[in-house]
Coordinates of N, CA and C in Angstrom, one line a residue:
X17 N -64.9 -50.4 -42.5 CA -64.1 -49.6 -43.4 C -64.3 -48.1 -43.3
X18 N -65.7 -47.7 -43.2 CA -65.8 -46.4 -42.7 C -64.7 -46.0 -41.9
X19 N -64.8 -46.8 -40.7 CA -64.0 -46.5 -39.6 C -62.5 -46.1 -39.8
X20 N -61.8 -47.0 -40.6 CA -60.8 -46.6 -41.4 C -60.6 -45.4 -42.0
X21 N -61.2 -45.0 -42.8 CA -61.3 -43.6 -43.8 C -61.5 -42.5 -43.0
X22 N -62.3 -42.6 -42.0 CA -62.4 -41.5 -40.7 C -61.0 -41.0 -40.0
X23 N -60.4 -42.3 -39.2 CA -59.5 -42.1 -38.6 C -57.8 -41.6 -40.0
X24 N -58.3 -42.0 -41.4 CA -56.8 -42.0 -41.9 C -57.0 -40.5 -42.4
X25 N -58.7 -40.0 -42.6 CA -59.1 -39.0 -42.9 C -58.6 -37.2 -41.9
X26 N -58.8 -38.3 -40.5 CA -58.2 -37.2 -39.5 C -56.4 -37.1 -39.9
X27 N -56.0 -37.9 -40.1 CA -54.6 -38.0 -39.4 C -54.4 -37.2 -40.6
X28 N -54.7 -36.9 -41.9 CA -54.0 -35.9 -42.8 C -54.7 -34.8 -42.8
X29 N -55.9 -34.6 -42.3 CA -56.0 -33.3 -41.7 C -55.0 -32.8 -41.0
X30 N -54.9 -33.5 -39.6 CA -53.7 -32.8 -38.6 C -52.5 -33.0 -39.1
X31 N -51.9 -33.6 -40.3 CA -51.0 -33.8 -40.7 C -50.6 -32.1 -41.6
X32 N -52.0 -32.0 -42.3 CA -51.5 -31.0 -43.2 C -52.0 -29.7 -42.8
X33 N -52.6 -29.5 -41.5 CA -52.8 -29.1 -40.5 C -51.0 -27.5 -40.0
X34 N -50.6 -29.1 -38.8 CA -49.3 -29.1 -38.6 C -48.4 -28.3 -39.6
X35 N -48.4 -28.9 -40.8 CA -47.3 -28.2 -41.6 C -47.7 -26.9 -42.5
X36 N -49.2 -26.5 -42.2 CA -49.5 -24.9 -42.6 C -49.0 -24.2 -41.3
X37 N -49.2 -24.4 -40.1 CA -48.6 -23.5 -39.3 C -47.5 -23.7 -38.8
X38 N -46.5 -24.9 -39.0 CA -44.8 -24.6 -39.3 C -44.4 -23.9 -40.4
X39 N -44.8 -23.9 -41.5 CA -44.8 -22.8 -42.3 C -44.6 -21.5 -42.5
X40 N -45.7 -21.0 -41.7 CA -46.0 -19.5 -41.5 C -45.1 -19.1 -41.1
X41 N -45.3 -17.6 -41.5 CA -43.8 -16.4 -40.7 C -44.6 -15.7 -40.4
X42 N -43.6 -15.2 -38.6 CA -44.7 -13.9 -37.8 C -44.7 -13.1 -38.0
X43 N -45.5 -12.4 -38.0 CA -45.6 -10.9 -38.5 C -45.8 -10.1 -37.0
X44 N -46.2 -10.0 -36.1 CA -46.0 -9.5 -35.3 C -45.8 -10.1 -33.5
X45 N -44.9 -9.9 -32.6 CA -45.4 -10.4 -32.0 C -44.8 -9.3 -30.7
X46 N -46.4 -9.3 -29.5 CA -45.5 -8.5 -28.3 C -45.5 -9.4 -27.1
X47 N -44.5 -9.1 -26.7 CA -44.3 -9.9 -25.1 C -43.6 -8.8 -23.9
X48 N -44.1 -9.2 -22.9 CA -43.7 -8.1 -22.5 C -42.6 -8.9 -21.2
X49 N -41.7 -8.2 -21.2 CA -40.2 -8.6 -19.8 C -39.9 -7.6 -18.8
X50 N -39.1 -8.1 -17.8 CA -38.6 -7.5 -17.4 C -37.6 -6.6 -17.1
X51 N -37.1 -5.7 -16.9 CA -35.4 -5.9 -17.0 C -34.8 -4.7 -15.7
X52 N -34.1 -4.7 -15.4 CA -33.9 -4.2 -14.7 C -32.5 -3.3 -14.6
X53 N -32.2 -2.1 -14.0 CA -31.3 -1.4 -14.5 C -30.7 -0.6 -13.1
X54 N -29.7 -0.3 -13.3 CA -29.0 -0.1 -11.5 C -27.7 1.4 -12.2
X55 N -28.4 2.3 -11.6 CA -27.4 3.2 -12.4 C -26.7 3.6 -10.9
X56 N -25.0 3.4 -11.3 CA -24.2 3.8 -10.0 C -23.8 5.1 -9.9
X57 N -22.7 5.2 -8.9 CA -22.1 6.4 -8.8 C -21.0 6.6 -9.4
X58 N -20.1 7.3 -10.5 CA -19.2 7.5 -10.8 C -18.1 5.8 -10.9
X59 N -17.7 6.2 -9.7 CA -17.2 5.3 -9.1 C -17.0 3.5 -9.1
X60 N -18.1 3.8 -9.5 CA -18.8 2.1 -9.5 C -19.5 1.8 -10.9
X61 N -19.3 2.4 -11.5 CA -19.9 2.3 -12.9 C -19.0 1.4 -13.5
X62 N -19.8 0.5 -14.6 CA -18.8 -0.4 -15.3 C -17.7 0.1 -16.3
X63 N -17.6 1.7 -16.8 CA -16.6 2.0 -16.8 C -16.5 3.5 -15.6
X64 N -15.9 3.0 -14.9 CA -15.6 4.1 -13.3 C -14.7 5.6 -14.3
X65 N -14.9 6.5 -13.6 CA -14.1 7.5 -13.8 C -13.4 7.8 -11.9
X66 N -12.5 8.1 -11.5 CA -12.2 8.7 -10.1 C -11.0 9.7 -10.2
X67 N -10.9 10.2 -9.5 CA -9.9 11.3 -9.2 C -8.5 10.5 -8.9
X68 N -7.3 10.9 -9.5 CA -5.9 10.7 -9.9 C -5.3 10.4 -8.3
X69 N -4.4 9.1 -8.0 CA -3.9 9.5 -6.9 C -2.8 10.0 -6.3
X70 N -2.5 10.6 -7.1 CA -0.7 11.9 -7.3 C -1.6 13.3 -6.3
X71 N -0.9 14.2 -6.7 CA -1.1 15.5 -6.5 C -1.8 16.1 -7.0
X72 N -1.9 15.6 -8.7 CA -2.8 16.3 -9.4 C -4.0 15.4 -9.2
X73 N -4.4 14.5 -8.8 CA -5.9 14.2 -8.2 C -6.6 15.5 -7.5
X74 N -5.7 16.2 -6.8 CA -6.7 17.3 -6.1 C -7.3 18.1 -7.0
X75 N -7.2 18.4 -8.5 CA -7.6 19.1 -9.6 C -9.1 18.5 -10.0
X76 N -9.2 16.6 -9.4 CA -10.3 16.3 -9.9 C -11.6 16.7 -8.7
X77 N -12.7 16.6 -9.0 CA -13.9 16.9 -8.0 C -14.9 15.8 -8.0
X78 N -15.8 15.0 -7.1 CA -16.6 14.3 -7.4 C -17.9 15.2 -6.1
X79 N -17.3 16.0 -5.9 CA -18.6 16.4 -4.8 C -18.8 18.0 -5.4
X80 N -20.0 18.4 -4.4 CA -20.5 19.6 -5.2 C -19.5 21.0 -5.4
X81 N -19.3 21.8 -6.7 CA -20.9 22.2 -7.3 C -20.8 20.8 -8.6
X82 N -20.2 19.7 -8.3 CA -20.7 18.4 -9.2 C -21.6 17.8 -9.0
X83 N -22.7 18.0 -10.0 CA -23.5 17.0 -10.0 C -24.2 15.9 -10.2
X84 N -24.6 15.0 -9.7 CA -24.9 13.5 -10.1 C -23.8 12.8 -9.9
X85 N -22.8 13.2 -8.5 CA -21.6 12.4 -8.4 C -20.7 12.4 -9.5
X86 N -20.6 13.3 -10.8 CA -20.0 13.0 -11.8 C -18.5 13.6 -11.5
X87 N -17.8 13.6 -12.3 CA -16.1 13.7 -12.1 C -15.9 15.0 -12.5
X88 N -15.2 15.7 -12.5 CA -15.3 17.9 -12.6 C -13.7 17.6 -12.3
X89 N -13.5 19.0 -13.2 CA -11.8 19.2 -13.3 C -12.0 20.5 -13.2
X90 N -11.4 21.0 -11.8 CA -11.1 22.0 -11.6 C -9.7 22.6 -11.4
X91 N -9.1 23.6 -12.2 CA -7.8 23.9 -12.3 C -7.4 25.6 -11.7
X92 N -9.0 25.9 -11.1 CA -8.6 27.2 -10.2 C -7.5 27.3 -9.1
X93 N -7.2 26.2 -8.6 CA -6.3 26.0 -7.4 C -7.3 26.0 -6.2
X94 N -8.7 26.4 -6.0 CA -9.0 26.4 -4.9 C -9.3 24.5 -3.7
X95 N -9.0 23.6 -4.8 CA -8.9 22.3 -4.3 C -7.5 21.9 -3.7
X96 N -6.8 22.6 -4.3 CA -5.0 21.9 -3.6 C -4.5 23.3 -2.9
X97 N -3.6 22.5 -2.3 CA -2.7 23.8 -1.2 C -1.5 24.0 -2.3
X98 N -1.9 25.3 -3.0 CA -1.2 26.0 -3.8 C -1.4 27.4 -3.6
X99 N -0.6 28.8 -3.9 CA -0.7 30.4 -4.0 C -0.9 30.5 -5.2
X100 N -0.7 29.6 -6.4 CA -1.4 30.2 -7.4 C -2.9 29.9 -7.7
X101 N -3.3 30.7 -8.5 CA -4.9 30.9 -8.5 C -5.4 29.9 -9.8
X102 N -4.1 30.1 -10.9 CA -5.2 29.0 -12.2 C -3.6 29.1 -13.1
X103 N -4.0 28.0 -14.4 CA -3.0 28.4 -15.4 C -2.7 29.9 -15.6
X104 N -1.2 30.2 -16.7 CA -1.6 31.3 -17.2 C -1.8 31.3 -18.7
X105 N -1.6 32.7 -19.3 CA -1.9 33.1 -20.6 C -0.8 32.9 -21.4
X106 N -1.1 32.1 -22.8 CA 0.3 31.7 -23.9 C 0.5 30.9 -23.0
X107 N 0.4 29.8 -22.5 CA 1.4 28.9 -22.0 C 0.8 27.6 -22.4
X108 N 1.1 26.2 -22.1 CA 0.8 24.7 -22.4 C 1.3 24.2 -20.8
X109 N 0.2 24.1 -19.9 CA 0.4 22.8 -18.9 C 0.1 21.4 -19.3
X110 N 0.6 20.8 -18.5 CA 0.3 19.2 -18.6 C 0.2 18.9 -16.9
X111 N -1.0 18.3 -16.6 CA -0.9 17.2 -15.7 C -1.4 16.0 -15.4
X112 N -0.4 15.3 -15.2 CA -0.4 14.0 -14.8 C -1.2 13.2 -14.0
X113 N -1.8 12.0 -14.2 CA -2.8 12.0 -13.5 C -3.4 12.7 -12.7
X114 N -4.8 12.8 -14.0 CA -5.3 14.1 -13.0 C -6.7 13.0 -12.3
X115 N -7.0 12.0 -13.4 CA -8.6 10.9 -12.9 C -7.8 9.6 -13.6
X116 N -9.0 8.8 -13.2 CA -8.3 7.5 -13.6 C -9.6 7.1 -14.2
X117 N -9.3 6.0 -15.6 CA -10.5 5.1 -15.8 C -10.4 3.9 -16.1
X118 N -11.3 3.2 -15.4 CA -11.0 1.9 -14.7 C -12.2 1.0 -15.8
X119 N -12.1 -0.3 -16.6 CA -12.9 -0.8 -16.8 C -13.3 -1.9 -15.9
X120 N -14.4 -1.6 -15.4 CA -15.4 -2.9 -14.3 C -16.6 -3.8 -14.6
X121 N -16.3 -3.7 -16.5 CA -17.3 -4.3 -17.0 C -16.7 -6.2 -17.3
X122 N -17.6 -6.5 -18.5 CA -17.0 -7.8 -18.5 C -15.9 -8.3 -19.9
X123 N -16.0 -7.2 -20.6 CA -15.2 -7.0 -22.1 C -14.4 -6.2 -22.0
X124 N -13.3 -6.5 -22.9 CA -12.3 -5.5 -23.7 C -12.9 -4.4 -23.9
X125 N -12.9 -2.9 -23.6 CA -12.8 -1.6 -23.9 C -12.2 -0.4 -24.4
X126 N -12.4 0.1 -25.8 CA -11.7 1.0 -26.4 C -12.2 2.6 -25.8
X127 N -11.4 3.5 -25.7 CA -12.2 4.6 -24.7 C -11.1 6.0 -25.5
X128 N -12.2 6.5 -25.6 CA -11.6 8.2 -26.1 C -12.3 9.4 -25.5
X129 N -11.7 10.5 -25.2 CA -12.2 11.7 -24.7 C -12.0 12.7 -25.6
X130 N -13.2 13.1 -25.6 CA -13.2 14.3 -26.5 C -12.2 15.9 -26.0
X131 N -11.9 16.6 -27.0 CA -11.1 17.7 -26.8 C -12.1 18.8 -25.8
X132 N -11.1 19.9 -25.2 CA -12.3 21.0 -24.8 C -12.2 22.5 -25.6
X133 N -12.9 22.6 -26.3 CA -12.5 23.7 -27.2 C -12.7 25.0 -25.5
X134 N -11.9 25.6 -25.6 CA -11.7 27.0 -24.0 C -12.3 28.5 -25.1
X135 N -12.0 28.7 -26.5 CA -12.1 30.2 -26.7 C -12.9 29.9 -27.7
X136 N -13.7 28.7 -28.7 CA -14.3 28.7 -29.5 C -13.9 28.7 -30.6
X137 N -12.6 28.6 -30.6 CA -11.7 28.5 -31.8 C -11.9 27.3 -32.8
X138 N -12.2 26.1 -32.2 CA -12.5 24.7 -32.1 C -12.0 24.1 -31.5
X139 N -11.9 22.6 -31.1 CA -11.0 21.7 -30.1 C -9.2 21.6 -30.8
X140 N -9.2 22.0 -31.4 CA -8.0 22.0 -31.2 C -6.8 23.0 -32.0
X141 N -7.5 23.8 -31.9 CA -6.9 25.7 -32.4 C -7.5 26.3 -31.5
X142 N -6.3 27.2 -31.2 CA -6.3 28.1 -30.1 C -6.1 27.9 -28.7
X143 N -6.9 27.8 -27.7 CA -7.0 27.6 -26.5 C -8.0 26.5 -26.1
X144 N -7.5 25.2 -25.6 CA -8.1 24.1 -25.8 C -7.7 23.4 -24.7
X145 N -8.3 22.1 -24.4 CA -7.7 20.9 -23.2 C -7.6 20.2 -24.3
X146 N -6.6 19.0 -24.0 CA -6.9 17.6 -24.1 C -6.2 16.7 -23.5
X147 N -6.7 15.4 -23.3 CA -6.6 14.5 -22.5 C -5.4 13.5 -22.8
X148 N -4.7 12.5 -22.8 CA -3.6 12.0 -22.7 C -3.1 11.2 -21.7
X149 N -2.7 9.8 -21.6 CA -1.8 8.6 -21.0 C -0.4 9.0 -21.5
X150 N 0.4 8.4 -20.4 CA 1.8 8.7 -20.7 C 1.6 6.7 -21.3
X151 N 2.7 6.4 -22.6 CA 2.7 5.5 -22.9 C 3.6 4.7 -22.5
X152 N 4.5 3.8 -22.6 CA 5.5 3.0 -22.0 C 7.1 3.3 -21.4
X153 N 7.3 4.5 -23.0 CA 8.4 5.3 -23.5 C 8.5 6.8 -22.2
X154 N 7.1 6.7 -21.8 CA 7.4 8.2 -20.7 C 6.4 9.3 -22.0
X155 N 6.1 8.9 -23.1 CA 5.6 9.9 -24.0 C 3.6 10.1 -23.4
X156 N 3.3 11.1 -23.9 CA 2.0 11.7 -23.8 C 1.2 11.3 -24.8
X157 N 0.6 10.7 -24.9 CA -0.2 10.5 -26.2 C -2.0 10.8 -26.0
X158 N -2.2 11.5 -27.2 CA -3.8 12.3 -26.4 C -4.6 11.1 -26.7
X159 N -5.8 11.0 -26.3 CA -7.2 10.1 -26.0 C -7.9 10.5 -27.0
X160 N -7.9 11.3 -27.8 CA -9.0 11.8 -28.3 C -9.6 11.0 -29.4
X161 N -8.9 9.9 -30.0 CA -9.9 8.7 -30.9 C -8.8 9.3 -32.1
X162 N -8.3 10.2 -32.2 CA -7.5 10.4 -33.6 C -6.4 10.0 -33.4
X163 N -5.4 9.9 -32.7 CA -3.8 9.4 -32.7 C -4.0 8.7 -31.7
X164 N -4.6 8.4 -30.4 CA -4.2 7.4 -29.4 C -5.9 7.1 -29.0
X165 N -5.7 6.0 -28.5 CA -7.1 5.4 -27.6 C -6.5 4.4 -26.8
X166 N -7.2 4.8 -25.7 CA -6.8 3.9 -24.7 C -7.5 2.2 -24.9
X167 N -6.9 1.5 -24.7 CA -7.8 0.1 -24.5 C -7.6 -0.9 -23.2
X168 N -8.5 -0.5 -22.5 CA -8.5 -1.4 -21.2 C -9.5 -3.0 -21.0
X169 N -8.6 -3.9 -20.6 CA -9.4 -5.0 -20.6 C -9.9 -4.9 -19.2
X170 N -11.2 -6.0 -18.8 CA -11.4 -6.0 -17.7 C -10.6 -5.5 -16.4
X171 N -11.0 -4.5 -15.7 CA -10.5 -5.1 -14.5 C -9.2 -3.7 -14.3
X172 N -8.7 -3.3 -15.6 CA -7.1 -2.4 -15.5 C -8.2 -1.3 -15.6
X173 N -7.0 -0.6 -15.6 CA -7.1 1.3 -15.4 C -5.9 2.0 -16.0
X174 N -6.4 3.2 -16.3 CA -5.5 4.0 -17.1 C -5.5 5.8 -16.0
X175 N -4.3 6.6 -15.9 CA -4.1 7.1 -15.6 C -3.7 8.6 -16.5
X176 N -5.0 9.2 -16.7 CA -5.6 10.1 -17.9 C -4.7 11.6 -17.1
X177 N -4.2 12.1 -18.0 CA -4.0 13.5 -18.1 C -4.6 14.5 -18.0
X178 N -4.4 15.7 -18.2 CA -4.8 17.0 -18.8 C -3.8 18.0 -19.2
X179 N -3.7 18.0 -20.6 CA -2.8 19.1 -21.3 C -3.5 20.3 -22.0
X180 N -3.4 21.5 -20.8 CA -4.7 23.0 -21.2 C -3.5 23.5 -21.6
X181 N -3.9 24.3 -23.0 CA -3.2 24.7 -24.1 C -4.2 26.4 -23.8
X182 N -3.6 27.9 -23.7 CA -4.5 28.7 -23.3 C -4.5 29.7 -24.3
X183 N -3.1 29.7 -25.3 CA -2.9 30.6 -26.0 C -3.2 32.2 -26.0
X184 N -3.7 32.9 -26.8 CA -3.5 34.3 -26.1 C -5.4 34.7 -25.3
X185 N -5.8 33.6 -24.8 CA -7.6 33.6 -24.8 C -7.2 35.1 -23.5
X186 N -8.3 35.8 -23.6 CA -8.5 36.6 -23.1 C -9.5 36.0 -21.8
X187 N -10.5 35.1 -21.9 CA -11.2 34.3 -20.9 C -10.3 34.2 -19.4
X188 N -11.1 34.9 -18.5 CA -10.4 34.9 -16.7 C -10.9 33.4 -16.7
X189 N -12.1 32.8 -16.9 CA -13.1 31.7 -16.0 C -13.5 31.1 -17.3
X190 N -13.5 29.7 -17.1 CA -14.2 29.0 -18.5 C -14.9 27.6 -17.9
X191 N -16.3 26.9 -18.1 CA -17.0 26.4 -17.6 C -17.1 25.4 -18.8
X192 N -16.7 24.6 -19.3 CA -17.0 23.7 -20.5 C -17.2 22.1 -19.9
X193 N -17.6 20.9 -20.8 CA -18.0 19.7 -20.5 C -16.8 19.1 -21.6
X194 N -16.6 17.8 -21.0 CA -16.9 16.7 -22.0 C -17.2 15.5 -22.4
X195 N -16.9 14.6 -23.2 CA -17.5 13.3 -23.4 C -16.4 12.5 -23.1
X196 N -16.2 11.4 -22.2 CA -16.1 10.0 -22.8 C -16.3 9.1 -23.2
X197 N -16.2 8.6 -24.2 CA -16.7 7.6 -25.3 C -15.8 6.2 -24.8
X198 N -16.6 4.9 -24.7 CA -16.1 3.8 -25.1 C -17.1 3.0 -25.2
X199 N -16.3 1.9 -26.5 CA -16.9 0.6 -26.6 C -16.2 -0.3 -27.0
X200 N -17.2 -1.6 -27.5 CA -15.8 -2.8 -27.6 C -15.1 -2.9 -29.1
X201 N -15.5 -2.2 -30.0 CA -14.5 -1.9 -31.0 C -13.5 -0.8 -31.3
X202 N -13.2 -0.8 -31.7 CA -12.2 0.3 -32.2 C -12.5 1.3 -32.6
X203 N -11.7 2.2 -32.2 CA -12.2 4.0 -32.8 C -11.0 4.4 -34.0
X204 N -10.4 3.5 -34.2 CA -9.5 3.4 -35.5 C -8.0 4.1 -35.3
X205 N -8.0 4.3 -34.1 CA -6.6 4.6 -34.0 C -5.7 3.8 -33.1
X206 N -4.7 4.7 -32.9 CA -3.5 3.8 -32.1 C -4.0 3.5 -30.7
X207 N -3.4 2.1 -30.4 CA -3.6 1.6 -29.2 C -2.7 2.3 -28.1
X208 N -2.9 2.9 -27.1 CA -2.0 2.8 -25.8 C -2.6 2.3 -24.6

């Protein structure tokens, strides 16, 4: 009988054992992984930027004074066989594919580009860029996440503008950046 009470004595130890450490919640835990990360070139990135393949592609740059392979819009004229030198003053250009952006990831992509404020006015008083797809209609519609966003699924491409607005800026030479933004939700505006 001893023998009994021993063995029935173990089995509700490890019984009640068992169910204190299913129980428990972890408080901390580290493990350490791997991961690995491959940053491309422009080009090859899962969302690509590249130069337009019209005329006005020659406006875009991927070589130096660009660096990190990144995409540069140059609108001095020294990239295309043109006599004029740059926009002028008071006026509104538009051109037409000037880069393209290509989703090469594995999801649906919402994508906006920020304005380029030129005189410090802000991005969009006074003398400014912005970005823009022509939509189905032949219409311009800007990128900028307020009235239009582009949405590309796997795999398509969009064929991005540039409309430099110069107004009366006194600036000969202007050196500015900007951002493109995407992800897989929505930036709350119109689709094109």
């Amino acid at each position: 009988m001893k023998r009994r009470q021993l063995v029935s004595s173990l089995g509700l130890i490890s019984a009640g054992g068992i169910g204190a450490v299913g129980t428990g919640a972890v408080t901390s835990v580290r493990g350490d992984r791997r991961i690995s990360v491959s940053v491309a070139s422009e080009t090859e990135a899962y969302l690509a930027l590249m130069r337009g393949q019209g005329l006005n592609g020659g406006f875009a740059r991927q070589s130096a004074p660009i660096t990190g392979n990144q995409i540069g819009l140059d609108f001095n004229g020294a990239n295309i066989s043109a006599s004029g030198e740059g926009v002028g003053q008071n006026s509104t250009y538009e051109f037409d594919d000037v880069f393209r952006v290509k989703n090469q990831g594995t999801q649906p992509v919402f994508v906006q580009i920020d304005n380029v404020d030129i005189d410090g006015n802000g991005p969009e008083t006074g003398a400014y860029t912005e970005f823009y797809v022509l939509d189905t209609r032949g219409n311009r519609d800007r990128v900028d996440g307020t009235k239009a966003q582009l949405s590309l699924t796997p795999g398509s491409q969009a064929q991005v503008g540039a409309r430099i607005i110069t107004a009366d800026t006194t600036n000969q030479y202007f050196n500015k950046s900007t951002t493109v933004h995407a992800k897989a939700g929505d930036f709350g505006a119109t689709e094109t």
